[in-house]
Coordinates of C-alpha atoms in Angstrom, one line a residue:
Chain A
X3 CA 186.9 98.9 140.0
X4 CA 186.6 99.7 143.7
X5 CA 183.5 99.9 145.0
X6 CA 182.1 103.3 146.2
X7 CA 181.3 103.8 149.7
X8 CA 180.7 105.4 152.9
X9 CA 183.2 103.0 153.9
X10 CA 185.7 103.7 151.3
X11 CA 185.1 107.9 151.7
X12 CA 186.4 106.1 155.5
X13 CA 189.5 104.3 155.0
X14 CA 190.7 107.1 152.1
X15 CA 190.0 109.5 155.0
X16 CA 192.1 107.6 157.1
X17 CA 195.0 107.2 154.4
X18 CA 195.2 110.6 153.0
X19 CA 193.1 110.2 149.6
X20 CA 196.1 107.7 148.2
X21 CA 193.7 104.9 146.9
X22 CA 191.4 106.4 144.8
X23 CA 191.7 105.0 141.0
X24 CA 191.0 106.4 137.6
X25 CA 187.3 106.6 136.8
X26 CA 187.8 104.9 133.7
X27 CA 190.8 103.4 131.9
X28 CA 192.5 105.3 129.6
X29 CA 192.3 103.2 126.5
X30 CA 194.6 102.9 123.2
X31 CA 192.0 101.7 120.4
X32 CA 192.7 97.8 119.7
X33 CA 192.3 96.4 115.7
X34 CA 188.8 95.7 116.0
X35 CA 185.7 95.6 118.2
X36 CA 182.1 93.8 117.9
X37 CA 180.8 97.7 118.1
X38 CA 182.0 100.6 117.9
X39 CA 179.8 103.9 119.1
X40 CA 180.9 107.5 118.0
X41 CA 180.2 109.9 120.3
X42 CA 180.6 109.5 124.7
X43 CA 178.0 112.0 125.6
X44 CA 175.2 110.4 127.9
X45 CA 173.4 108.6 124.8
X46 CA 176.6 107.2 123.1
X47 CA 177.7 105.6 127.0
X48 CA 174.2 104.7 127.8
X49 CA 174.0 102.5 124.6
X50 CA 177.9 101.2 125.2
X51 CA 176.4 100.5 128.9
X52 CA 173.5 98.8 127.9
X53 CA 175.1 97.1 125.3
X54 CA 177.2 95.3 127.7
X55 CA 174.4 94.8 130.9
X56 CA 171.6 93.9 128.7
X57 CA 172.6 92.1 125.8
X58 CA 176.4 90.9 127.2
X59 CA 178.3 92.7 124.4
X60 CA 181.4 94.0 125.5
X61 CA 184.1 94.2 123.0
X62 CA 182.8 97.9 122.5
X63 CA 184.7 101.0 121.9
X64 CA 183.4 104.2 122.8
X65 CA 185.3 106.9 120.3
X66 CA 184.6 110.8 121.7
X67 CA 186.4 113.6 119.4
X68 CA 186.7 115.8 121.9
X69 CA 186.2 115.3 126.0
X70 CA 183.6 112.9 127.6
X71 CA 180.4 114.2 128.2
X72 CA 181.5 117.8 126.3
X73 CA 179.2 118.1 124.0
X74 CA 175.4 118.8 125.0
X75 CA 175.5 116.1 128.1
X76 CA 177.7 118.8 130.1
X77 CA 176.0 121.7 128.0
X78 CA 171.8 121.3 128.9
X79 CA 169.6 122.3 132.2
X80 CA 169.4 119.1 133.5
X81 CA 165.9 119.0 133.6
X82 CA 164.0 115.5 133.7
X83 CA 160.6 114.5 132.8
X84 CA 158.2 111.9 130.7
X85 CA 154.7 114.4 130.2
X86 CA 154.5 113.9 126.5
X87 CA 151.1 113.7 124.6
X88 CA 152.2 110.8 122.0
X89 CA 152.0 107.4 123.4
X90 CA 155.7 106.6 121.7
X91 CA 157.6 109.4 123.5
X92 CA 155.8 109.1 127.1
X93 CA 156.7 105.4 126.9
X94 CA 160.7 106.3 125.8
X95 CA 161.0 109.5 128.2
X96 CA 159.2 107.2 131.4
X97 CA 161.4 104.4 130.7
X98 CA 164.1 107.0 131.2
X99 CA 162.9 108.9 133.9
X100 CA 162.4 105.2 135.7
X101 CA 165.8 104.4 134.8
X102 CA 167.0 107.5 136.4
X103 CA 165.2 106.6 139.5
X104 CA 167.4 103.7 140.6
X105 CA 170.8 105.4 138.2
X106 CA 173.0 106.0 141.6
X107 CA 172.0 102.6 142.9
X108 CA 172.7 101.0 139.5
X109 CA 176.2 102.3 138.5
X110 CA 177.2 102.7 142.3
X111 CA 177.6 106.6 141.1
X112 CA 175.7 109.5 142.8
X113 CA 173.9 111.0 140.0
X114 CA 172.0 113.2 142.0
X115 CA 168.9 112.9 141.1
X116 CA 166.3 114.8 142.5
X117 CA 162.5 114.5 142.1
X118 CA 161.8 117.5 143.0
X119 CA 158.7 117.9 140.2
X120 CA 158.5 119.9 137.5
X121 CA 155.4 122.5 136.2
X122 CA 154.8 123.3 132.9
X123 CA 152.8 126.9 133.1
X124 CA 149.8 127.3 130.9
X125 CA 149.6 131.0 130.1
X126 CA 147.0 131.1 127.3
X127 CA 143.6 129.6 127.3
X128 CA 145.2 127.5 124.3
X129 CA 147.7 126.2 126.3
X130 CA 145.2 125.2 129.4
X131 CA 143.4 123.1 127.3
X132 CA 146.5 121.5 125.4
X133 CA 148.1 120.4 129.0
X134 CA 144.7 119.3 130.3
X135 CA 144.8 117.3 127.3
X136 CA 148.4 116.0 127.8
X137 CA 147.6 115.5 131.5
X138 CA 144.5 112.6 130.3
X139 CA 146.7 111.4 127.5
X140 CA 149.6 110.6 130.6
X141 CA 146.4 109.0 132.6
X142 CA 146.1 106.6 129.7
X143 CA 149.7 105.9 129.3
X144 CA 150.3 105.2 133.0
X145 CA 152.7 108.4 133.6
X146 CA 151.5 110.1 136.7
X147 CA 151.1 114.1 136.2
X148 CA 148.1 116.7 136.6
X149 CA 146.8 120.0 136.0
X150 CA 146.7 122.0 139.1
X151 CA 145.5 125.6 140.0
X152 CA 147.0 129.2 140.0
X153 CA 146.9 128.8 143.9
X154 CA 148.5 125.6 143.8
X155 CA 151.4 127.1 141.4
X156 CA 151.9 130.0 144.2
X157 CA 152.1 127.3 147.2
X158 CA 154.7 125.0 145.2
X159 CA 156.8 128.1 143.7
X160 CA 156.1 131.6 146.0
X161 CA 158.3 133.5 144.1
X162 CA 156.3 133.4 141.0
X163 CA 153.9 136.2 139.7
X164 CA 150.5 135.0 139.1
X165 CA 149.1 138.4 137.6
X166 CA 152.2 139.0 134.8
X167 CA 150.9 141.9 132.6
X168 CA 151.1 140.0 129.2
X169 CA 151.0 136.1 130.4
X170 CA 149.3 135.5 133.6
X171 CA 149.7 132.0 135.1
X172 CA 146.2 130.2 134.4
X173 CA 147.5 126.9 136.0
X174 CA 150.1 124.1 135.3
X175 CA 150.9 121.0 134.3
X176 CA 152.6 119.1 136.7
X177 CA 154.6 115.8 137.2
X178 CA 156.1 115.3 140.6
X179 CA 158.6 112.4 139.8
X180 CA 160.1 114.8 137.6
X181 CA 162.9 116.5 138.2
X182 CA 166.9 116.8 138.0
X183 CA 170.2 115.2 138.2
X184 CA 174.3 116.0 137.7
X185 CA 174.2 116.1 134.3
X186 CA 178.4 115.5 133.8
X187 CA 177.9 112.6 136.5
X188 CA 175.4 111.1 134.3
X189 CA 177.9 110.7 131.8
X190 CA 180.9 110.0 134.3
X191 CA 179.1 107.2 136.1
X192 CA 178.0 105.4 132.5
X193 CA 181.9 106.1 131.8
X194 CA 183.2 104.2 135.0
X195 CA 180.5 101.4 134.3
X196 CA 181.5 100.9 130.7
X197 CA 185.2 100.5 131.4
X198 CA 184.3 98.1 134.2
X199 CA 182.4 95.7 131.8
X200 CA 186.2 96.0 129.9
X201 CA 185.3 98.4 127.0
X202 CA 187.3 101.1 125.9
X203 CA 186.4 104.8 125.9
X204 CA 188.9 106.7 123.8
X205 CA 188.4 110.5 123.7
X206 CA 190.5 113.1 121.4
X207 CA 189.9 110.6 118.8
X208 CA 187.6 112.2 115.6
X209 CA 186.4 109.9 113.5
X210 CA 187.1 111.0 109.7
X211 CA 185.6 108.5 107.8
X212 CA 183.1 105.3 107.7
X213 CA 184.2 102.6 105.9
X214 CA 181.7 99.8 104.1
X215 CA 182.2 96.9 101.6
X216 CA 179.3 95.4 99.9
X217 CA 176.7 97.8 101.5
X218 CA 177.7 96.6 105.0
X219 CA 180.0 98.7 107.5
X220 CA 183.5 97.3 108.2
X221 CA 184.6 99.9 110.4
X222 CA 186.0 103.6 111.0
X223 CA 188.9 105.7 109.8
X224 CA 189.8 108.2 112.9
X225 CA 192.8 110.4 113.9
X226 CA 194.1 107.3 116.2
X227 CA 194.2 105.1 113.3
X228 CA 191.6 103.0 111.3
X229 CA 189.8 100.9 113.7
X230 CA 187.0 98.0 112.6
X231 CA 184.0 96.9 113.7
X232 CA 181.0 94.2 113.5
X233 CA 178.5 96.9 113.9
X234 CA 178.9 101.0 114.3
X235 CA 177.0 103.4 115.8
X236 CA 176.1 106.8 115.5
X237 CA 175.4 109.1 118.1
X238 CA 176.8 112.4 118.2
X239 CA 173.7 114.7 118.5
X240 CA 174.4 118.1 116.4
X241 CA 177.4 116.8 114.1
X242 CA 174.9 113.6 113.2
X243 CA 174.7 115.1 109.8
X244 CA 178.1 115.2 109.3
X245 CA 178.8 111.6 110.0
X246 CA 175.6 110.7 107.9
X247 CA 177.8 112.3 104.5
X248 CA 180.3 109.8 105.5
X249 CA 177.9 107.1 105.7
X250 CA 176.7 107.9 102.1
X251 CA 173.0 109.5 103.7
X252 CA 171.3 112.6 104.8
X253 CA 169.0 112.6 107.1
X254 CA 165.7 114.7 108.4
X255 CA 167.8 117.0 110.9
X256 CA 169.2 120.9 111.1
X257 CA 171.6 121.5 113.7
X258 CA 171.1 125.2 115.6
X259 CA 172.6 126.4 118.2
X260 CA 170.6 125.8 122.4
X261 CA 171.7 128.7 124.5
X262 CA 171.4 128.1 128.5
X263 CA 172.9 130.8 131.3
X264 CA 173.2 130.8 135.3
X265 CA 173.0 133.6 137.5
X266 CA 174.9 133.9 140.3
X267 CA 174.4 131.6 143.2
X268 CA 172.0 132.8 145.7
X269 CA 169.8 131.3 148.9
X270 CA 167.7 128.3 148.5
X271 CA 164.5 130.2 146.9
X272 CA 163.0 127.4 144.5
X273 CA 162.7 123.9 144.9
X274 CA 160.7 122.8 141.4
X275 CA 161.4 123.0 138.3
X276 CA 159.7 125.6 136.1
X277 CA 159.0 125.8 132.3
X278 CA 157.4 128.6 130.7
X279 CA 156.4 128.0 127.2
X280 CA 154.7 130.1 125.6
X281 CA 157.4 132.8 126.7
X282 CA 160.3 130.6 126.0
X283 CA 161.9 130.2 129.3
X284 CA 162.4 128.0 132.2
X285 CA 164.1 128.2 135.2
X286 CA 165.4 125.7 138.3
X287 CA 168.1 126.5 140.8
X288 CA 171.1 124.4 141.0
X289 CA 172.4 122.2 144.5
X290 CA 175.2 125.2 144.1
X291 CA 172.2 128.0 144.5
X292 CA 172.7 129.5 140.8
X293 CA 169.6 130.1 139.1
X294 CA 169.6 127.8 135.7
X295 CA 167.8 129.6 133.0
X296 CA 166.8 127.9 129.6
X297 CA 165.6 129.4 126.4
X298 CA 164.5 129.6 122.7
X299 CA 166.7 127.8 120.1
X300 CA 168.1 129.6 117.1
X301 CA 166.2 129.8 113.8
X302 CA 169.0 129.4 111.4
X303 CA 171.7 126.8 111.0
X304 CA 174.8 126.8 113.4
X305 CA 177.8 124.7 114.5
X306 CA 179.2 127.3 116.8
X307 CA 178.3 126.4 120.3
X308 CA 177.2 129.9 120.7
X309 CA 174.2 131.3 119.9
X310 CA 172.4 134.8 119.2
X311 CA 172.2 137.1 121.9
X312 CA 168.7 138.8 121.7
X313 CA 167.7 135.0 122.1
X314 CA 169.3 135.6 125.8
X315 CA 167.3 138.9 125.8
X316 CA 163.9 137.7 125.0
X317 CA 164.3 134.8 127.6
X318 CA 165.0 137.4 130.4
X319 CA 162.5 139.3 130.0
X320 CA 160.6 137.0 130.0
X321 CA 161.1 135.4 132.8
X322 CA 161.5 138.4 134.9
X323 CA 157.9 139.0 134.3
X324 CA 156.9 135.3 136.1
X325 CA 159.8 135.6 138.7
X326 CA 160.7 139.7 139.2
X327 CA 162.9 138.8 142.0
X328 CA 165.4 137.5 139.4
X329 CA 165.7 141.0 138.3
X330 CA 168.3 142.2 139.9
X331 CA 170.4 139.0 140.0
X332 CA 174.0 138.8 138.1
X333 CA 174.0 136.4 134.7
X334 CA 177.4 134.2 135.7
X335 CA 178.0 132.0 132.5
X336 CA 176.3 131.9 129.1
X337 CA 177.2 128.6 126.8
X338 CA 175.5 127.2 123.5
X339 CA 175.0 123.6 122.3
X340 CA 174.5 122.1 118.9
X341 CA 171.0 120.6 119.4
X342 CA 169.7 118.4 116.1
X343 CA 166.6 119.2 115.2
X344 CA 163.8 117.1 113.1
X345 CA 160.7 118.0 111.5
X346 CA 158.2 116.4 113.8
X347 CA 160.8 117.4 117.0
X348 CA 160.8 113.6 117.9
X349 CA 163.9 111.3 117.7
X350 CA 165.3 108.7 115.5
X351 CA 166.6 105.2 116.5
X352 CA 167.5 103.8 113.4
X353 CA 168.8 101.4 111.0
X354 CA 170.4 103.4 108.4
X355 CA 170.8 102.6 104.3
X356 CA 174.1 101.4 105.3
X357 CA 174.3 97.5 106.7
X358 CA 174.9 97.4 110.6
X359 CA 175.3 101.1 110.9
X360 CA 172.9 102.7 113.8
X361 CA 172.2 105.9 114.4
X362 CA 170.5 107.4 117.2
X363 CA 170.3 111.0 117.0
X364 CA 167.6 114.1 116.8
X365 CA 166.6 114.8 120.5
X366 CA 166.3 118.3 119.5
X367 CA 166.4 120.7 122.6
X368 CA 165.6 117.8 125.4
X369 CA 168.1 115.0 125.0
X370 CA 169.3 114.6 128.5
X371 CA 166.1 113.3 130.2
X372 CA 166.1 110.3 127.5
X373 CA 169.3 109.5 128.0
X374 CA 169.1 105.7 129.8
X375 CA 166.2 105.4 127.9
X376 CA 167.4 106.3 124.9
X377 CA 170.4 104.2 125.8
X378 CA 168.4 101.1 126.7
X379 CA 166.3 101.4 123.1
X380 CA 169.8 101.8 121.4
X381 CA 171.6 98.9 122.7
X382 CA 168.3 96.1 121.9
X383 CA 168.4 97.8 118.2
X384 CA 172.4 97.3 117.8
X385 CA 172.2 94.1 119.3
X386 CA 169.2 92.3 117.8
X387 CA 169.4 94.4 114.5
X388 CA 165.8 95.0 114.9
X389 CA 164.2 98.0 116.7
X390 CA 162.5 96.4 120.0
X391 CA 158.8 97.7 121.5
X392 CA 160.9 101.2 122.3
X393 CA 162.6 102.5 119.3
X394 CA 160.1 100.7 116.6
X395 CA 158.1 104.0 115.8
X396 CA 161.1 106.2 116.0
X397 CA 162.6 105.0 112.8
X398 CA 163.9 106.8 109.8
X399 CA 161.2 105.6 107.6
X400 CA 158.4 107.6 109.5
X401 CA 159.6 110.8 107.4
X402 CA 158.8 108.8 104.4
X403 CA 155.6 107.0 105.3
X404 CA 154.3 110.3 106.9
X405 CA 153.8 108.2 110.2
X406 CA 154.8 111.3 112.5
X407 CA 155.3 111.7 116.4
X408 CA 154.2 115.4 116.4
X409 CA 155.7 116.8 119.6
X410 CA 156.2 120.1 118.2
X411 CA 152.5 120.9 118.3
X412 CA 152.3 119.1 121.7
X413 CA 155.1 120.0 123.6
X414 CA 155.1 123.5 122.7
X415 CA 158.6 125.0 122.0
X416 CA 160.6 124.1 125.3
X417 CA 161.2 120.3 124.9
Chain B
X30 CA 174.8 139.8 116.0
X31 CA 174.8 138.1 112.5
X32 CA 174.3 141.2 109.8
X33 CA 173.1 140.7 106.6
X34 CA 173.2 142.8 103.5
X35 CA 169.6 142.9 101.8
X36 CA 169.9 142.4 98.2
X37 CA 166.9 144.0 97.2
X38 CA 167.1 147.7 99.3
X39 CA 170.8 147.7 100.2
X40 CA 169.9 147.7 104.2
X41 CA 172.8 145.8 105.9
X42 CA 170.0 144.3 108.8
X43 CA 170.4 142.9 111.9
X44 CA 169.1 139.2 112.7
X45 CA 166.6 140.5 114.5
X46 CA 165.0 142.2 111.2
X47 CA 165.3 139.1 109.5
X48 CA 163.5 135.7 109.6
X49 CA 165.5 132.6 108.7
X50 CA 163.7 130.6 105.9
X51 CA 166.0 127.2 105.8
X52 CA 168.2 125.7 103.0
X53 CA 168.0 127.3 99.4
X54 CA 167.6 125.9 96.3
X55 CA 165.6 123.0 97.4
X56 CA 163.6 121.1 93.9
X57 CA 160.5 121.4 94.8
X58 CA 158.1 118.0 94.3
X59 CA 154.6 118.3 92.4
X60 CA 151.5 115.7 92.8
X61 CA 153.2 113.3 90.8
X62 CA 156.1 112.4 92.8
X63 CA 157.0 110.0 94.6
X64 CA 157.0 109.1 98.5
X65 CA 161.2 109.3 98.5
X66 CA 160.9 112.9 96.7
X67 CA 158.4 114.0 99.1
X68 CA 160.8 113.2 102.0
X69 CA 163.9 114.7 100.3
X70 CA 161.9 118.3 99.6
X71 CA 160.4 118.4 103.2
X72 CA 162.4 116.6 105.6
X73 CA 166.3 115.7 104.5
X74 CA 168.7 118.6 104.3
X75 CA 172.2 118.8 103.7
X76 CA 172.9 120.5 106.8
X77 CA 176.6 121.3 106.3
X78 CA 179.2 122.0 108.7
X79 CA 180.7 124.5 106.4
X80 CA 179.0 126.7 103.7
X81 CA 175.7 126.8 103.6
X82 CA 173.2 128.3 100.9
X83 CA 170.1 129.3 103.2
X84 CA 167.2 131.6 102.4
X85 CA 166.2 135.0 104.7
X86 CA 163.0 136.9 104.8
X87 CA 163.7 140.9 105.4
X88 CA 160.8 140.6 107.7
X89 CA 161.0 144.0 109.5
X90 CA 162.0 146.0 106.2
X91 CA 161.5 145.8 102.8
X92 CA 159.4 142.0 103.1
X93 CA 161.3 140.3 100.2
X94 CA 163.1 136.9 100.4
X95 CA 166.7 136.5 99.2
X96 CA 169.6 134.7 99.4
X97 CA 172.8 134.2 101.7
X98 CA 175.8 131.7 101.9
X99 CA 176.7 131.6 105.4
X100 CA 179.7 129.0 106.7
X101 CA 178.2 127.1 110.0
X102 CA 181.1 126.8 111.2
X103 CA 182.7 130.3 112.0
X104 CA 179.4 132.6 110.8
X105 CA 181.4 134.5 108.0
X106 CA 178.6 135.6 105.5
X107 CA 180.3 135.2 102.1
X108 CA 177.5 137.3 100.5
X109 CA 173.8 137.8 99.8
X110 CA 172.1 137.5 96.5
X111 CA 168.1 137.6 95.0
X112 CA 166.0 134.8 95.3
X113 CA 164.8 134.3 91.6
X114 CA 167.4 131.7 90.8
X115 CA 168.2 128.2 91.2
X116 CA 171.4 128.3 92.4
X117 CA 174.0 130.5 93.6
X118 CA 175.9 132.9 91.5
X119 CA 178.9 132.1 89.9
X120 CA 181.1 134.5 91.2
X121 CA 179.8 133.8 94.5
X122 CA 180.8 129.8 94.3
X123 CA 184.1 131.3 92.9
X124 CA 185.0 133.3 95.9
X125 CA 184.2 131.0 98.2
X126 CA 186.0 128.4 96.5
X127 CA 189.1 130.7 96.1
X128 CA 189.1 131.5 100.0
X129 CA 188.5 128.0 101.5
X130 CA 191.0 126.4 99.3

């Protein structure tokens, strides 16, 4: 792999753009692997990656049905951020964040990130007290945020409305190391990395069935051809429950349908990242200048990629309340994403009922700001067979032992 | 929008008059169960990408719960029936069967 550079943006300058190579190899599966992960969106690479920097395993496969990074990496609003109330999901989402600090430097990729900071608005008296409380429980767990004041809302975002007519702005919880990044990059650079370690990332291949002897996985039947493997894992988001009836399990999740729309692309106007709440909305504007506008998730099961329209509705108007300039702005694109949704709205990272089958799955409606985090947890379980300090109270057995990580209450809705 | 057909006052509603209640036909667990029953009634679902046998809420009409089979996949309804019963009709399993093989 060549080496990124101002340098090399030079001497490709000087020789007509000839020498740039392929990302990532284009791979033919081989016979058998040590592990084989199903699914390349950002959490499937980031475990292949970490995998292979952290724990030196690198006769990995990386099997994608459709295109890398197509799924709900390339389908979210980017959004980055660790201000969670339980102590198990601020340490996962700061490793992350962390993680996405350094991400350029690391896989010699620009990810773009930008912490640009992020405010969560508090719009009820409920919701003042429950991010005040969030804001000491980050104190404890060493994740910097704070609750700031209407007026300091106004001076970090002018074009909001303090004084909407049904939810006024009361204050904010805010993190400042929050914040962005290219979400395709994220996967692209992970991609690049991976195949430079030597393993293979093979997309258009679906895999149609899990095969096991004696309790204990042997490896995968897919549209390329069986392929085996030492360990598997699962990470495909939405369609995890699908692969878990292959496996021989079901598991705590319902897959709906995420909706997320940009406006047209207008002058720099905001330069944080706002979430609304209690009004299911939030809003940041893109390097590009569109406006990127979030929303509530369906209520009903869905593998469409689409979504229901007054959903759309509801979040508009919503949001046109807090930021009326937006009103007369042009909706560009509208896309949905399967989003895999649990009971206590936290994760899994998993040993499953099936020998040396993973699964790492259930990020719900905020997946891509775990995603080297999640990676990181994912790789030490598949490696060591044991869940390390990060994954070991996002388990599968916390549904049965009634040992949950309640971030629905916590987090409110967006998440 | 997704339309359903209430079974109980004939309306043929929009989404937005509804309220989605989750998978049907669960078995319900009583005090005596155990831990792994608990977890199957609240937490594990079959979650199909395909045909799935859901419970709705005519919220904004009539009130009453019923049934719908709904495929995941492509949102064709197959058909609504009443919730007092423990599984779906069997001219209902019929059709579908007869269209999806």
């Amino acid at each position: 792999m060549k080496h990124y550079s101002a340098f090399a943006i030079a001497r490709e300058a000087l020789r007509g753009h000839t020498g740039w190579e392929r990302a990532w190899r284009k791979a033919t599966p081989k016979k058998r692997y040590d592990v084989v992960i199903v699914g390349a969106g950002g959490h499937g690479l980031a475990t292949a990656y970490y995998l292979g920097r952290n724990h030196g395993i690198r006769n990995v496969a990386v099997l994608e049905k459709g295109w890398l990074g197509g799924g709900n990496t390339g389908r979210n609003t980017t959004i980055i951020r660790s201000n969670y109330l339980q102590d198990p999901s601020a340490a996962i989402y700061e490793k992350a964040r962390s993680l996405y600090e350094t991400m350029s430097q690391d896989l010699n990729y620009n990810v773009m990130y930008s912490p640009r900071g992020v405010m969560m608005l508090a719009q009820t008296e409920h919701e003042v007290r429950g991010y005040k409380r969030t804001a000491h429980a980050n104190a404890l767990q060493g994740v910097k945020t704070e609750f700031i004041s209407p007026a300091r809302v106004k001076e970090l975002c002018p074009i909001i409305e303090l004084r909407g007519p049904r939810y006024p702005v009361l204050g904010a919880l805010w993190q400042d190391r929050a914040g962005t990044a290219r979400h395709d990059a994220v996967a692209w650079g992970y991609a690049r990395a991976c195949s430079n370690m030597g393993m293979d990332i093979i997309q258009k291949c679906e895999v149609t069935g899990i095969r096991s002897e004696n309790g204990q996985v042997t490896g995968v039947t897919t549209t390329k051809g069986d392929i085996a493997c030492g360990k598997l894992g699962i990470v495909v988001a939405g369609h995890s429950g699908h692969l878990a009836d292959m496996a021989g399990f079901r598991l705590p999740i319902e897959s709906v349908a995420l909706q997320a729309l940009v406006s047209e692309p207008i002058k720099p106007c905001m330069d944080v990242v706002v979430m609304a709440n209690t009004v299911h909305g939030y809003m940041s504007q893109s390097d590009k200048g569109e406006m990127v506008i979030g929303g509530g998730a369906d209520g009903y099961n869905n593998y469409t990629q689409r979504g229901s329209f007054h959903h759309i509705e509801e979040t508009v108007r919503a949001l046109i309340e807090t930021f009326p300039m937006i009103s007369r702005l042009k909706m560009l694109r509208q896309w949905g994403g399967i989003v895999d949704m649990t009971g206590d709205r936290s994760p899994i990272i998993s040993k499953t009922p099936l020998g040396n089958c993973f699964i790492n799955c259930g990020w719900g409606t905020g997946g891509f700001k775990a995603i080297p985090g999640s990676g990181w947890a994912t790789a030490e379980l598949i490696a060591r067979g044991e869940p390390g300090p990060l994954a070991a109270a996002f388990g599968l057995e916390r549904f049965r032992e009634g040992r949950f990580i309640d971030e629905s209450v916590a987090a409110g809705v967006a998440h | 929008m997704l339309t359903l057909t209430c079974p109980y006052c004939g309306v043929a509603a929009d989404e937005t008059e509804l309220h989605p209640g989750g998978e049907a036909h669960l078995a319900r667990s009583g005090p005596d169960s155990a831990d792994a029953d608990f977890e199957s009634y609240l937490f594990l679902r079959k979650n199909p990408r395909g045909v799935h046998f859901e419970r709705w809420r005519h919220s904004h009409g009539c009130g009453k719960w019923f049934h719908a089979a709904r495929d995941t996949r492509t949102m064709q309804v197959w058909g609504t029936y009443p919730a007092q019963v423990t599984e779906p009709p069997q001219d209902l399993l019929a059709a579908i069967a007869d269209r999806t093989a």
